[in-house]
Amino acid sequence: MSALDPRLAREFGLAGRVAVVTGAASGIGRACAVVLAEAGAQVVLADIDRAGLAETAALIGAAATVQPTDMARRDEIAALAAGALGVHGRLDIWVNCAAILVRKPIVEAGEADIDRVIAVNLKGVYAGCAEAAKAMRATGAGAIVNISSAGGESSPPGLSIYAMTKAGVNAITRSAAREFGAWGIRVNGVAPGWVDTPLGTGGFRDASGALDPTSYAAGLKARAAASPLGITGEPRDIALAVLYLASDAARFVTGQLLRPNGGIAMP
Ligand SMILES: NC(=O)c1ccc[n+]([C@@H]2O[C@H](COP(=O)([O-])OP(=O)(O)OC[C@H]3O[C@@H](n4cnc5c(N)ncnc54)[C@H](O)[C@@H]3O)[C@@H](O)[C@H]2O)c1
């Protein structure tokens, strides 16, 4: 078997690049950080969960640094970009992955629920795009990847707040792609289908957070059955899509939404 062609390794590789990943303490964000580091990038891990950040950093080793960051706070997001520049002297990639989800019917959701989710999922991504672009535009190149969701297009019942924020993320992605293109910065979205993570399994947990094995097994089966491939996703499936969009292999790609979802939706 022949090795990966050096040209392909250059196009898909991230040697010498610096990447910020938000939501890096768990699930898809953790997988993104690991995969970007495997591709050769130095990664700056951001999240509010310090213990989870330390676990991700331990998985990656020397290529990782940690900057605890609340993506609901603009000052901390600006400090995250400044911190990456301060440590590494450059910023090439920014993955907006942190998000939260509230499961409530529209008639039961309150102002506090709406504000809490918008603060992280929508304002956090908006600020992440802005601070990343300010840090990247000096170098005349960069890639921003916003993690959206299949729910942003399918709007499932009980997930209205989450879905509207993800639809907003798709809008931010397009606006930013148009505004930042002249600076050589590409902006794309990734809209995963269901993935087995703490956020994904939230619907199968009781009030204490314990997983109900029966509803988990049934939920997994139903989600797999909705896919023409008969499978559900793993965090790494999403991280590999992010790697493509972050790499030079995607130099002609901006303002797009990539949908690693097992084929559950084909808009
Ligand atoms: N799991 C799925 O089925 C699925 C499907 C579609 C899209 N997504 C998206 O993938 C992304 C990652 O989700 P996941 O499934 O890995 O969930 P997860 O719960 O495993 O990870 C989310 C991370 O975001 C962090 N976070 C929450 N609030 C934060 C804040 N204010 N500041 C900084 N970090 C914060 C959490 O601490 C956690 O580490 C999210 O954008 C989510 O909407 C997930």
PDB file of C-alpha atoms and ligand atoms in Angstrom:
ATOM      1  CA  MET A   1       0.000   0.000   0.000  1.00  0.00           C
ATOM      2  CA  SER A   2       1.434   3.387  -0.926  1.00  0.00           C
ATOM      3  CA  ALA A   3       1.651   6.223   1.589  1.00  0.00           C
ATOM      4  CA  LEU A   4      -0.455   9.385   1.424  1.00  0.00           C
ATOM      5  CA  ASP A   5       0.844  11.540  -1.415  1.00  0.00           C
ATOM      6  CA  PRO A   6       2.862  14.486  -0.007  1.00  0.00           C
ATOM      7  CA  ARG A   7       0.725  16.947  -1.975  1.00  0.00           C
ATOM      8  CA  LEU A   8      -2.447  15.575  -0.378  1.00  0.00           C
ATOM      9  CA  ALA A   9      -0.750  15.667   3.034  1.00  0.00           C
ATOM     10  CA  ARG A  10      -0.005  19.371   2.460  1.00  0.00           C
ATOM     11  CA  GLU A  11      -3.535  20.143   1.268  1.00  0.00           C
ATOM     12  CA  PHE A  12      -5.290  18.358   4.141  1.00  0.00           C
ATOM     13  CA  GLY A  13      -2.553  18.869   6.753  1.00  0.00           C
ATOM     14  CA  LEU A  14      -2.347  21.705   9.276  1.00  0.00           C
ATOM     15  CA  ALA A  15       1.363  21.803  10.102  1.00  0.00           C
ATOM     16  CA  GLY A  16       2.292  25.218  11.501  1.00  0.00           C
ATOM     17  CA  ARG A  17      -1.337  26.294  11.929  1.00  0.00           C
ATOM     18  CA  VAL A  18      -2.932  27.520  15.140  1.00  0.00           C
ATOM     19  CA  ALA A  19      -6.540  26.563  15.880  1.00  0.00           C
ATOM     20  CA  VAL A  20      -9.005  27.641  18.562  1.00  0.00           C
ATOM     21  CA  VAL A  21     -11.753  25.136  19.373  1.00  0.00           C
ATOM     22  CA  THR A  22     -14.639  26.152  21.640  1.00  0.00           C
ATOM     23  CA  GLY A  23     -16.649  23.491  23.449  1.00  0.00           C
ATOM     24  CA  ALA A  24     -13.412  21.477  23.502  1.00  0.00           C
ATOM     25  CA  ALA A  25     -14.096  19.802  26.868  1.00  0.00           C
ATOM     26  CA  SER A  26     -16.539  17.231  25.510  1.00  0.00           C
ATOM     27  CA  GLY A  27     -18.086  15.401  22.578  1.00  0.00           C
ATOM     28  CA  ILE A  28     -17.669  16.896  19.122  1.00  0.00           C
ATOM     29  CA  GLY A  29     -15.462  19.810  20.242  1.00  0.00           C
ATOM     30  CA  ARG A  30     -13.056  17.396  21.908  1.00  0.00           C
ATOM     31  CA  ALA A  31     -12.926  15.266  18.749  1.00  0.00           C
ATOM     32  CA  CYS A  32     -12.310  18.400  16.629  1.00  0.00           C
ATOM     33  CA  ALA A  33      -9.393  19.415  18.841  1.00  0.00           C
ATOM     34  CA  VAL A  34      -7.887  15.911  18.683  1.00  0.00           C
ATOM     35  CA  VAL A  35      -8.250  15.639  14.893  1.00  0.00           C
ATOM     36  CA  LEU A  36      -6.894  19.145  14.189  1.00  0.00           C
ATOM     37  CA  ALA A  37      -3.889  18.313  16.401  1.00  0.00           C
ATOM     38  CA  GLU A  38      -3.438  14.987  14.594  1.00  0.00           C
ATOM     39  CA  ALA A  39      -3.326  17.000  11.362  1.00  0.00           C
ATOM     40  CA  GLY A  40      -0.448  19.048  12.771  1.00  0.00           C
ATOM     41  CA  ALA A  41      -2.090  22.135  14.302  1.00  0.00           C
ATOM     42  CA  GLN A  42      -1.382  23.715  17.662  1.00  0.00           C
ATOM     43  CA  VAL A  43      -4.775  23.826  19.377  1.00  0.00           C
ATOM     44  CA  VAL A  44      -6.129  26.254  21.949  1.00  0.00           C
ATOM     45  CA  LEU A  45      -8.906  24.541  23.913  1.00  0.00           C
ATOM     46  CA  ALA A  46     -11.769  26.712  25.201  1.00  0.00           C
ATOM     47  CA  ASP A  47     -14.757  25.741  27.351  1.00  0.00           C
ATOM     48  CA  ILE A  48     -16.362  26.503  30.714  1.00  0.00           C
ATOM     49  CA  ASP A  49     -15.730  22.929  31.900  1.00  0.00           C
ATOM     50  CA  ARG A  50     -12.173  23.040  33.313  1.00  0.00           C
ATOM     51  CA  ALA A  51     -12.022  19.338  34.211  1.00  0.00           C
ATOM     52  CA  GLY A  52     -13.117  18.366  30.696  1.00  0.00           C
ATOM     53  CA  LEU A  53     -10.569  20.761  29.195  1.00  0.00           C
ATOM     54  CA  ALA A  54      -7.802  19.084  31.191  1.00  0.00           C
ATOM     55  CA  GLU A  55      -8.933  15.659  29.915  1.00  0.00           C
ATOM     56  CA  THR A  56      -8.864  16.855  26.295  1.00  0.00           C
ATOM     57  CA  ALA A  57      -5.467  18.478  26.782  1.00  0.00           C
ATOM     58  CA  ALA A  58      -4.126  15.200  28.207  1.00  0.00           C
ATOM     59  CA  LEU A  59      -5.387  13.327  25.124  1.00  0.00           C
ATOM     60  CA  ILE A  60      -3.518  15.743  22.823  1.00  0.00           C
ATOM     61  CA  GLY A  61      -0.309  16.437  24.720  1.00  0.00           C
ATOM     62  CA  ALA A  62       2.163  19.203  23.876  1.00  0.00           C
ATOM     63  CA  ALA A  63       0.176  20.576  20.916  1.00  0.00           C
ATOM     64  CA  ALA A  64      -2.631  21.733  23.246  1.00  0.00           C
ATOM     65  CA  THR A  65      -2.998  24.773  25.455  1.00  0.00           C
ATOM     66  CA  VAL A  66      -6.057  25.530  27.559  1.00  0.00           C
ATOM     67  CA  GLN A  67      -7.954  28.782  27.960  1.00  0.00           C
ATOM     68  CA  PRO A  68     -11.135  28.481  30.062  1.00  0.00           C
ATOM     69  CA  THR A  69     -13.719  30.660  28.300  1.00  0.00           C
ATOM     70  CA  ASP A  70     -17.410  31.381  28.744  1.00  0.00           C
ATOM     71  CA  MET A  71     -18.821  31.716  25.240  1.00  0.00           C
ATOM     72  CA  ALA A  72     -21.689  33.768  26.661  1.00  0.00           C
ATOM     73  CA  ARG A  73     -19.209  36.560  27.478  1.00  0.00           C
ATOM     74  CA  ARG A  74     -17.828  38.816  24.746  1.00  0.00           C
ATOM     75  CA  ASP A  75     -14.890  39.956  26.896  1.00  0.00           C
ATOM     76  CA  GLU A  76     -13.790  36.353  27.434  1.00  0.00           C
ATOM     77  CA  ILE A  77     -14.159  35.560  23.721  1.00  0.00           C
ATOM     78  CA  ALA A  78     -11.980  38.567  22.847  1.00  0.00           C
ATOM     79  CA  ALA A  79      -9.467  37.382  25.454  1.00  0.00           C
ATOM     80  CA  LEU A  80      -9.489  33.921  23.851  1.00  0.00           C
ATOM     81  CA  ALA A  81      -8.451  35.339  20.480  1.00  0.00           C
ATOM     82  CA  ALA A  82      -5.871  37.600  22.116  1.00  0.00           C
ATOM     83  CA  GLY A  83      -4.573  34.663  24.163  1.00  0.00           C
ATOM     84  CA  ALA A  84      -4.094  32.480  21.069  1.00  0.00           C
ATOM     85  CA  LEU A  85      -2.226  35.332  19.346  1.00  0.00           C
ATOM     86  CA  GLY A  86      -0.177  35.970  22.498  1.00  0.00           C
ATOM     87  CA  VAL A  87       0.915  32.343  22.882  1.00  0.00           C
ATOM     88  CA  HIS A  88       1.415  31.427  19.231  1.00  0.00           C
ATOM     89  CA  GLY A  89       1.766  34.744  17.382  1.00  0.00           C
ATOM     90  CA  ARG A  90      -0.862  33.777  14.817  1.00  0.00           C
ATOM     91  CA  LEU A  91      -4.391  32.426  14.451  1.00  0.00           C
ATOM     92  CA  ASP A  92      -5.425  30.335  11.439  1.00  0.00           C
ATOM     93  CA  ILE A  93      -8.511  28.327  12.424  1.00  0.00           C
ATOM     94  CA  TRP A  94     -11.452  28.961  14.769  1.00  0.00           C
ATOM     95  CA  VAL A  95     -14.090  26.295  15.409  1.00  0.00           C
ATOM     96  CA  ASN A  96     -17.256  27.557  17.135  1.00  0.00           C
ATOM     97  CA  CYS A  97     -18.531  24.329  18.702  1.00  0.00           C
ATOM     98  CA  ALA A  98     -19.778  25.226  22.208  1.00  0.00           C
ATOM     99  CA  ALA A  99     -23.562  25.083  22.514  1.00  0.00           C
ATOM    100  CA  ILE A 100     -26.361  24.272  24.929  1.00  0.00           C
ATOM    101  CA  LEU A 101     -29.827  22.870  24.406  1.00  0.00           C
ATOM    102  CA  VAL A 102     -33.119  23.336  26.258  1.00  0.00           C
ATOM    103  CA  ARG A 103     -35.876  20.761  25.658  1.00  0.00           C
ATOM    104  CA  LYS A 104     -39.226  22.502  26.153  1.00  0.00           C
ATOM    105  CA  PRO A 105     -42.425  23.017  24.186  1.00  0.00           C
ATOM    106  CA  ILE A 106     -42.815  26.599  22.960  1.00  0.00           C
ATOM    107  CA  VAL A 107     -45.729  27.227  25.324  1.00  0.00           C
ATOM    108  CA  GLU A 108     -43.584  26.275  28.324  1.00  0.00           C
ATOM    109  CA  ALA A 109     -40.267  27.929  27.437  1.00  0.00           C
ATOM    110  CA  GLY A 110     -39.574  31.112  29.381  1.00  0.00           C
ATOM    111  CA  GLU A 111     -37.534  34.243  28.708  1.00  0.00           C
ATOM    112  CA  ALA A 112     -34.655  32.903  30.789  1.00  0.00           C
ATOM    113  CA  ASP A 113     -34.485  29.710  28.688  1.00  0.00           C
ATOM    114  CA  ILE A 114     -34.464  31.709  25.467  1.00  0.00           C
ATOM    115  CA  ASP A 115     -31.858  34.205  26.678  1.00  0.00           C
ATOM    116  CA  ARG A 116     -29.559  31.485  28.028  1.00  0.00           C
ATOM    117  CA  VAL A 117     -29.461  29.531  24.763  1.00  0.00           C
ATOM    118  CA  ILE A 118     -29.179  32.613  22.549  1.00  0.00           C
ATOM    119  CA  ALA A 119     -26.271  33.910  24.662  1.00  0.00           C
ATOM    120  CA  VAL A 120     -24.101  30.859  23.952  1.00  0.00           C
ATOM    121  CA  ASN A 121     -25.346  29.442  20.648  1.00  0.00           C
ATOM    122  CA  LEU A 122     -25.997  32.656  18.762  1.00  0.00           C
ATOM    123  CA  LYS A 123     -24.247  35.634  20.370  1.00  0.00           C
ATOM    124  CA  GLY A 124     -21.278  33.415  21.265  1.00  0.00           C
ATOM    125  CA  VAL A 125     -20.862  32.275  17.660  1.00  0.00           C
ATOM    126  CA  TYR A 126     -21.341  35.821  16.352  1.00  0.00           C
ATOM    127  CA  ALA A 127     -18.664  37.117  18.728  1.00  0.00           C
ATOM    128  CA  GLY A 128     -16.416  34.155  17.932  1.00  0.00           C
ATOM    129  CA  CYS A 129     -16.591  34.985  14.215  1.00  0.00           C
ATOM    130  CA  ALA A 130     -15.867  38.662  14.888  1.00  0.00           C
ATOM    131  CA  GLU A 131     -12.929  38.145  17.243  1.00  0.00           C
ATOM    132  CA  ALA A 132     -11.442  35.399  15.058  1.00  0.00           C
ATOM    133  CA  ALA A 133     -11.637  37.593  11.947  1.00  0.00           C
ATOM    134  CA  LYS A 134      -9.994  40.539  13.710  1.00  0.00           C
ATOM    135  CA  ALA A 135      -7.124  38.286  14.748  1.00  0.00           C
ATOM    136  CA  MET A 136      -6.812  36.589  11.327  1.00  0.00           C
ATOM    137  CA  ARG A 137      -7.131  39.498   8.946  1.00  0.00           C
ATOM    138  CA  ALA A 138      -3.550  40.694   9.508  1.00  0.00           C
ATOM    139  CA  THR A 139      -2.254  37.450   7.962  1.00  0.00           C
ATOM    140  CA  GLY A 140      -4.677  37.577   5.027  1.00  0.00           C
ATOM    141  CA  ALA A 141      -5.870  34.002   5.547  1.00  0.00           C
ATOM    142  CA  GLY A 142      -7.961  31.924   7.909  1.00  0.00           C
ATOM    143  CA  ALA A 143     -10.796  29.448   8.266  1.00  0.00           C
ATOM    144  CA  ILE A 144     -13.768  29.667  10.617  1.00  0.00           C
ATOM    145  CA  VAL A 145     -16.044  26.658  11.073  1.00  0.00           C
ATOM    146  CA  ASN A 146     -19.375  27.079  12.865  1.00  0.00           C
ATOM    147  CA  ILE A 147     -21.003  23.935  14.227  1.00  0.00           C
ATOM    148  CA  SER A 148     -24.697  24.121  13.407  1.00  0.00           C
ATOM    149  CA  SER A 149     -27.173  21.225  13.556  1.00  0.00           C
ATOM    150  CA  ALA A 150     -29.572  19.268  11.384  1.00  0.00           C
ATOM    151  CA  GLY A 151     -32.145  20.686  13.823  1.00  0.00           C
ATOM    152  CA  GLY A 152     -31.474  24.172  12.453  1.00  0.00           C
ATOM    153  CA  GLU A 153     -33.224  23.077   9.252  1.00  0.00           C
ATOM    154  CA  SER A 154     -35.657  20.387  10.477  1.00  0.00           C
ATOM    155  CA  SER A 155     -36.895  22.258  13.604  1.00  0.00           C
ATOM    156  CA  PRO A 156     -37.881  19.227  15.729  1.00  0.00           C
ATOM    157  CA  PRO A 157     -40.683  19.662  18.296  1.00  0.00           C
ATOM    158  CA  GLY A 158     -39.415  20.498  21.778  1.00  0.00           C
ATOM    159  CA  LEU A 159     -36.178  21.995  20.423  1.00  0.00           C
ATOM    160  CA  SER A 160     -37.505  25.320  19.132  1.00  0.00           C
ATOM    161  CA  ILE A 161     -34.976  27.555  20.915  1.00  0.00           C
ATOM    162  CA  TYR A 162     -32.030  25.398  19.924  1.00  0.00           C
ATOM    163  CA  ALA A 163     -33.295  25.129  16.331  1.00  0.00           C
ATOM    164  CA  MET A 164     -33.771  28.876  15.943  1.00  0.00           C
ATOM    165  CA  THR A 165     -30.259  29.540  17.226  1.00  0.00           C
ATOM    166  CA  LYS A 166     -28.808  27.017  14.777  1.00  0.00           C
ATOM    167  CA  ALA A 167     -30.765  28.585  11.903  1.00  0.00           C
ATOM    168  CA  GLY A 168     -29.195  31.854  13.063  1.00  0.00           C
ATOM    169  CA  VAL A 169     -25.752  30.254  13.023  1.00  0.00           C
ATOM    170  CA  ASN A 170     -26.327  29.348   9.358  1.00  0.00           C
ATOM    171  CA  ALA A 171     -27.191  32.995   8.658  1.00  0.00           C
ATOM    172  CA  ILE A 172     -24.113  34.271  10.512  1.00  0.00           C
ATOM    173  CA  THR A 173     -21.968  31.828   8.518  1.00  0.00           C
ATOM    174  CA  ARG A 174     -23.191  33.270   5.217  1.00  0.00           C
ATOM    175  CA  SER A 175     -22.872  36.918   6.328  1.00  0.00           C
ATOM    176  CA  ALA A 176     -19.367  36.353   7.677  1.00  0.00           C
ATOM    177  CA  ALA A 177     -18.301  34.484   4.538  1.00  0.00           C
ATOM    178  CA  ARG A 178     -19.312  37.506   2.455  1.00  0.00           C
ATOM    179  CA  GLU A 179     -17.728  40.091   4.788  1.00  0.00           C
ATOM    180  CA  PHE A 180     -14.463  38.238   5.490  1.00  0.00           C
ATOM    181  CA  GLY A 181     -13.735  36.844   2.017  1.00  0.00           C
ATOM    182  CA  ALA A 182     -11.756  39.903   0.986  1.00  0.00           C
ATOM    183  CA  TRP A 183      -9.393  39.199   3.922  1.00  0.00           C
ATOM    184  CA  GLY A 184      -8.794  35.633   2.704  1.00  0.00           C
ATOM    185  CA  ILE A 185     -10.920  34.208   5.515  1.00  0.00           C
ATOM    186  CA  ARG A 186     -13.302  31.374   4.671  1.00  0.00           C
ATOM    187  CA  VAL A 187     -16.370  30.744   6.856  1.00  0.00           C
ATOM    188  CA  ASN A 188     -18.346  27.525   6.670  1.00  0.00           C
ATOM    189  CA  GLY A 189     -20.843  25.570   8.744  1.00  0.00           C
ATOM    190  CA  VAL A 190     -21.154  21.912   9.676  1.00  0.00           C
ATOM    191  CA  ALA A 191     -24.629  20.589  10.507  1.00  0.00           C
ATOM    192  CA  PRO A 192     -24.348  17.171  12.166  1.00  0.00           C
ATOM    193  CA  GLY A 193     -27.145  14.680  12.478  1.00  0.00           C
ATOM    194  CA  TRP A 194     -27.548  12.949  15.835  1.00  0.00           C
ATOM    195  CA  VAL A 195     -24.255  12.122  17.535  1.00  0.00           C
ATOM    196  CA  ASP A 196     -23.774  10.184  20.774  1.00  0.00           C
ATOM    197  CA  THR A 197     -22.516  12.893  23.171  1.00  0.00           C
ATOM    198  CA  PRO A 198     -23.774  14.327  26.495  1.00  0.00           C
ATOM    199  CA  LEU A 199     -25.805  16.915  24.520  1.00  0.00           C
ATOM    200  CA  GLY A 200     -27.130  14.296  22.088  1.00  0.00           C
ATOM    201  CA  THR A 201     -28.233  11.913  24.844  1.00  0.00           C
ATOM    202  CA  GLY A 202     -29.948  14.610  26.924  1.00  0.00           C
ATOM    203  CA  GLY A 203     -33.393  13.389  25.839  1.00  0.00           C
ATOM    204  CA  PHE A 204     -32.679   9.938  27.286  1.00  0.00           C
ATOM    205  CA  ARG A 205     -31.733  11.164  30.762  1.00  0.00           C
ATOM    206  CA  ASP A 206     -33.834  11.665  33.898  1.00  0.00           C
ATOM    207  CA  ALA A 207     -33.882  14.827  36.018  1.00  0.00           C
ATOM    208  CA  SER A 208     -30.708  13.703  37.836  1.00  0.00           C
ATOM    209  CA  GLY A 209     -28.881  13.295  34.513  1.00  0.00           C
ATOM    210  CA  ALA A 210     -28.800   9.478  34.653  1.00  0.00           C
ATOM    211  CA  LEU A 211     -29.135   7.702  31.293  1.00  0.00           C
ATOM    212  CA  ASP A 212     -32.278   5.563  30.900  1.00  0.00           C
ATOM    213  CA  PRO A 213     -30.904   2.495  29.080  1.00  0.00           C
ATOM    214  CA  THR A 214     -34.261   1.518  27.561  1.00  0.00           C
ATOM    215  CA  SER A 215     -35.066   4.878  25.973  1.00  0.00           C
ATOM    216  CA  TYR A 216     -31.382   5.294  24.990  1.00  0.00           C
ATOM    217  CA  ALA A 217     -31.393   1.952  23.119  1.00  0.00           C
ATOM    218  CA  ALA A 218     -34.743   2.746  21.472  1.00  0.00           C
ATOM    219  CA  GLY A 219     -33.581   6.256  20.546  1.00  0.00           C
ATOM    220  CA  LEU A 220     -30.368   4.968  19.022  1.00  0.00           C
ATOM    221  CA  LYS A 221     -32.298   2.411  16.982  1.00  0.00           C
ATOM    222  CA  ALA A 222     -34.807   4.995  15.742  1.00  0.00           C
ATOM    223  CA  ARG A 223     -32.057   7.425  14.734  1.00  0.00           C
ATOM    224  CA  ALA A 224     -30.111   4.744  12.896  1.00  0.00           C
ATOM    225  CA  ALA A 225     -33.292   3.643  11.122  1.00  0.00           C
ATOM    226  CA  ALA A 226     -33.796   7.196   9.820  1.00  0.00           C
ATOM    227  CA  SER A 227     -30.464   6.988   7.971  1.00  0.00           C
ATOM    228  CA  PRO A 228     -30.192   5.301   4.568  1.00  0.00           C
ATOM    229  CA  LEU A 229     -26.895   3.939   5.904  1.00  0.00           C
ATOM    230  CA  GLY A 230     -28.563   2.584   9.044  1.00  0.00           C
ATOM    231  CA  ILE A 231     -26.020   4.252  11.344  1.00  0.00           C
ATOM    232  CA  THR A 232     -25.664   7.102  13.810  1.00  0.00           C
ATOM    233  CA  GLY A 233     -22.690   9.443  13.992  1.00  0.00           C
ATOM    234  CA  GLU A 234     -19.607   9.537  16.163  1.00  0.00           C
ATOM    235  CA  PRO A 235     -17.860  12.768  17.209  1.00  0.00           C
ATOM    236  CA  ARG A 236     -14.932  11.909  14.927  1.00  0.00           C
ATOM    237  CA  ASP A 237     -17.242  11.802  11.878  1.00  0.00           C
ATOM    238  CA  ILE A 238     -17.990  15.463  12.493  1.00  0.00           C
ATOM    239  CA  ALA A 239     -14.390  16.361  13.318  1.00  0.00           C
ATOM    240  CA  LEU A 240     -13.210  15.005   9.957  1.00  0.00           C
ATOM    241  CA  ALA A 241     -15.702  17.267   8.164  1.00  0.00           C
ATOM    242  CA  VAL A 242     -14.332  20.177  10.203  1.00  0.00           C
ATOM    243  CA  LEU A 243     -10.772  19.210   9.258  1.00  0.00           C
ATOM    244  CA  TYR A 244     -11.657  19.385   5.565  1.00  0.00           C
ATOM    245  CA  LEU A 245     -13.215  22.842   5.878  1.00  0.00           C
ATOM    246  CA  ALA A 246     -10.317  24.097   8.027  1.00  0.00           C
ATOM    247  CA  SER A 247      -7.664  22.846   5.607  1.00  0.00           C
ATOM    248  CA  ASP A 248      -6.342  24.247   2.337  1.00  0.00           C
ATOM    249  CA  ALA A 249      -8.196  21.411   0.579  1.00  0.00           C
ATOM    250  CA  ALA A 250     -11.288  23.622   0.984  1.00  0.00           C
ATOM    251  CA  ARG A 251      -9.671  26.790  -0.453  1.00  0.00           C
ATOM    252  CA  PHE A 252     -12.580  27.217  -2.911  1.00  0.00           C
ATOM    253  CA  VAL A 253     -15.270  26.628  -0.268  1.00  0.00           C
ATOM    254  CA  THR A 254     -16.913  29.412   1.746  1.00  0.00           C
ATOM    255  CA  GLY A 255     -20.408  30.239   2.990  1.00  0.00           C
ATOM    256  CA  GLN A 256     -21.416  26.573   2.747  1.00  0.00           C
ATOM    257  CA  LEU A 257     -23.106  24.142   5.119  1.00  0.00           C
ATOM    258  CA  LEU A 258     -21.703  20.598   5.153  1.00  0.00           C
ATOM    259  CA  ARG A 259     -24.129  17.998   6.511  1.00  0.00           C
ATOM    260  CA  PRO A 260     -22.520  14.881   8.025  1.00  0.00           C
ATOM    261  CA  ASN A 261     -25.843  13.309   9.055  1.00  0.00           C
ATOM    262  CA  GLY A 262     -25.958   9.752   7.688  1.00  0.00           C
ATOM    263  CA  GLY A 263     -28.351  10.981   4.990  1.00  0.00           C
ATOM    264  CA  ILE A 264     -31.260  11.699   7.373  1.00  0.00           C
ATOM    265  CA  ALA A 265     -31.887  14.943   5.490  1.00  0.00           C
ATOM    266  CA  MET A 266     -31.007  15.826   1.887  1.00  0.00           C
ATOM    267  CA  PRO A 267     -32.060  19.397   1.278  1.00  0.00           C
TER     268      PRO A 267
HETATM  269  N1  LIG B   1     -24.653  15.608  19.671  1.00  0.00           N
HETATM  270  C1  LIG B   1     -25.504  15.834  18.687  1.00  0.00           C
HETATM  271  O1  LIG B   1     -26.376  15.016  18.382  1.00  0.00           O
HETATM  272  C2  LIG B   1     -25.380  17.105  17.877  1.00  0.00           C
HETATM  273  C3  LIG B   1     -26.121  17.192  16.686  1.00  0.00           C
HETATM  274  C4  LIG B   1     -26.055  18.352  15.934  1.00  0.00           C
HETATM  275  C5  LIG B   1     -25.235  19.398  16.349  1.00  0.00           C
HETATM  276  N2  LIG B   1     -24.524  19.286  17.509  1.00  0.00           N
HETATM  277  C6  LIG B   1     -23.684  20.423  17.882  1.00  0.00           C
HETATM  278  O2  LIG B   1     -22.365  19.995  18.130  1.00  0.00           O
HETATM  279  C7  LIG B   1     -21.739  20.900  19.035  1.00  0.00           C
HETATM  280  C8  LIG B   1     -21.085  20.132  20.154  1.00  0.00           C
HETATM  281  O3  LIG B   1     -22.087  19.441  20.874  1.00  0.00           O
HETATM  282  P1  LIG B   1     -21.830  18.028  21.578  1.00  0.00           P
HETATM  283  O4  LIG B   1     -22.880  17.123  21.109  1.00  0.00           O
HETATM  284  O5  LIG B   1     -20.410  17.665  21.455  1.00  0.00           O
HETATM  285  O6  LIG B   1     -22.225  18.423  23.090  1.00  0.00           O
HETATM  286  P2  LIG B   1     -21.422  18.345  24.454  1.00  0.00           P
HETATM  287  O7  LIG B   1     -22.405  18.694  25.494  1.00  0.00           O
HETATM  288  O8  LIG B   1     -20.690  17.047  24.545  1.00  0.00           O
HETATM  289  O9  LIG B   1     -20.342  19.520  24.315  1.00  0.00           O
HETATM  290  C9  LIG B   1     -20.700  20.876  24.381  1.00  0.00           C
HETATM  291  C10 LIG B   1     -19.598  21.605  25.091  1.00  0.00           C
HETATM  292  O10 LIG B   1     -19.918  23.010  25.114  1.00  0.00           O
HETATM  293  C11 LIG B   1     -19.524  23.499  26.370  1.00  0.00           C
HETATM  294  N3  LIG B   1     -20.230  24.736  26.731  1.00  0.00           N
HETATM  295  C12 LIG B   1     -21.523  24.887  27.097  1.00  0.00           C
HETATM  296  N4  LIG B   1     -21.777  26.159  27.405  1.00  0.00           N
HETATM  297  C13 LIG B   1     -20.599  26.837  27.237  1.00  0.00           C
HETATM  298  C14 LIG B   1     -20.221  28.199  27.413  1.00  0.00           C
HETATM  299  N5  LIG B   1     -21.082  29.129  27.861  1.00  0.00           N
HETATM  300  N6  LIG B   1     -18.953  28.537  27.129  1.00  0.00           N
HETATM  301  C15 LIG B   1     -18.057  27.604  26.707  1.00  0.00           C
HETATM  302  N7  LIG B   1     -18.357  26.306  26.542  1.00  0.00           N
HETATM  303  C16 LIG B   1     -19.623  25.926  26.806  1.00  0.00           C
HETATM  304  C17 LIG B   1     -19.851  22.384  27.351  1.00  0.00           C
HETATM  305  O11 LIG B   1     -19.161  22.540  28.582  1.00  0.00           O
HETATM  306  C18 LIG B   1     -19.414  21.166  26.559  1.00  0.00           C
HETATM  307  O12 LIG B   1     -18.063  20.842  26.807  1.00  0.00           O
HETATM  308  C19 LIG B   1     -22.826  21.859  19.485  1.00  0.00           C
HETATM  309  O13 LIG B   1     -22.734  23.058  18.724  1.00  0.00           O
HETATM  310  C20 LIG B   1     -24.100  21.116  19.154  1.00  0.00           C
HETATM  311  O14 LIG B   1     -25.182  21.999  18.955  1.00  0.00           O
HETATM  312  C21 LIG B   1     -24.578  18.158  18.277  1.00  0.00           C
END
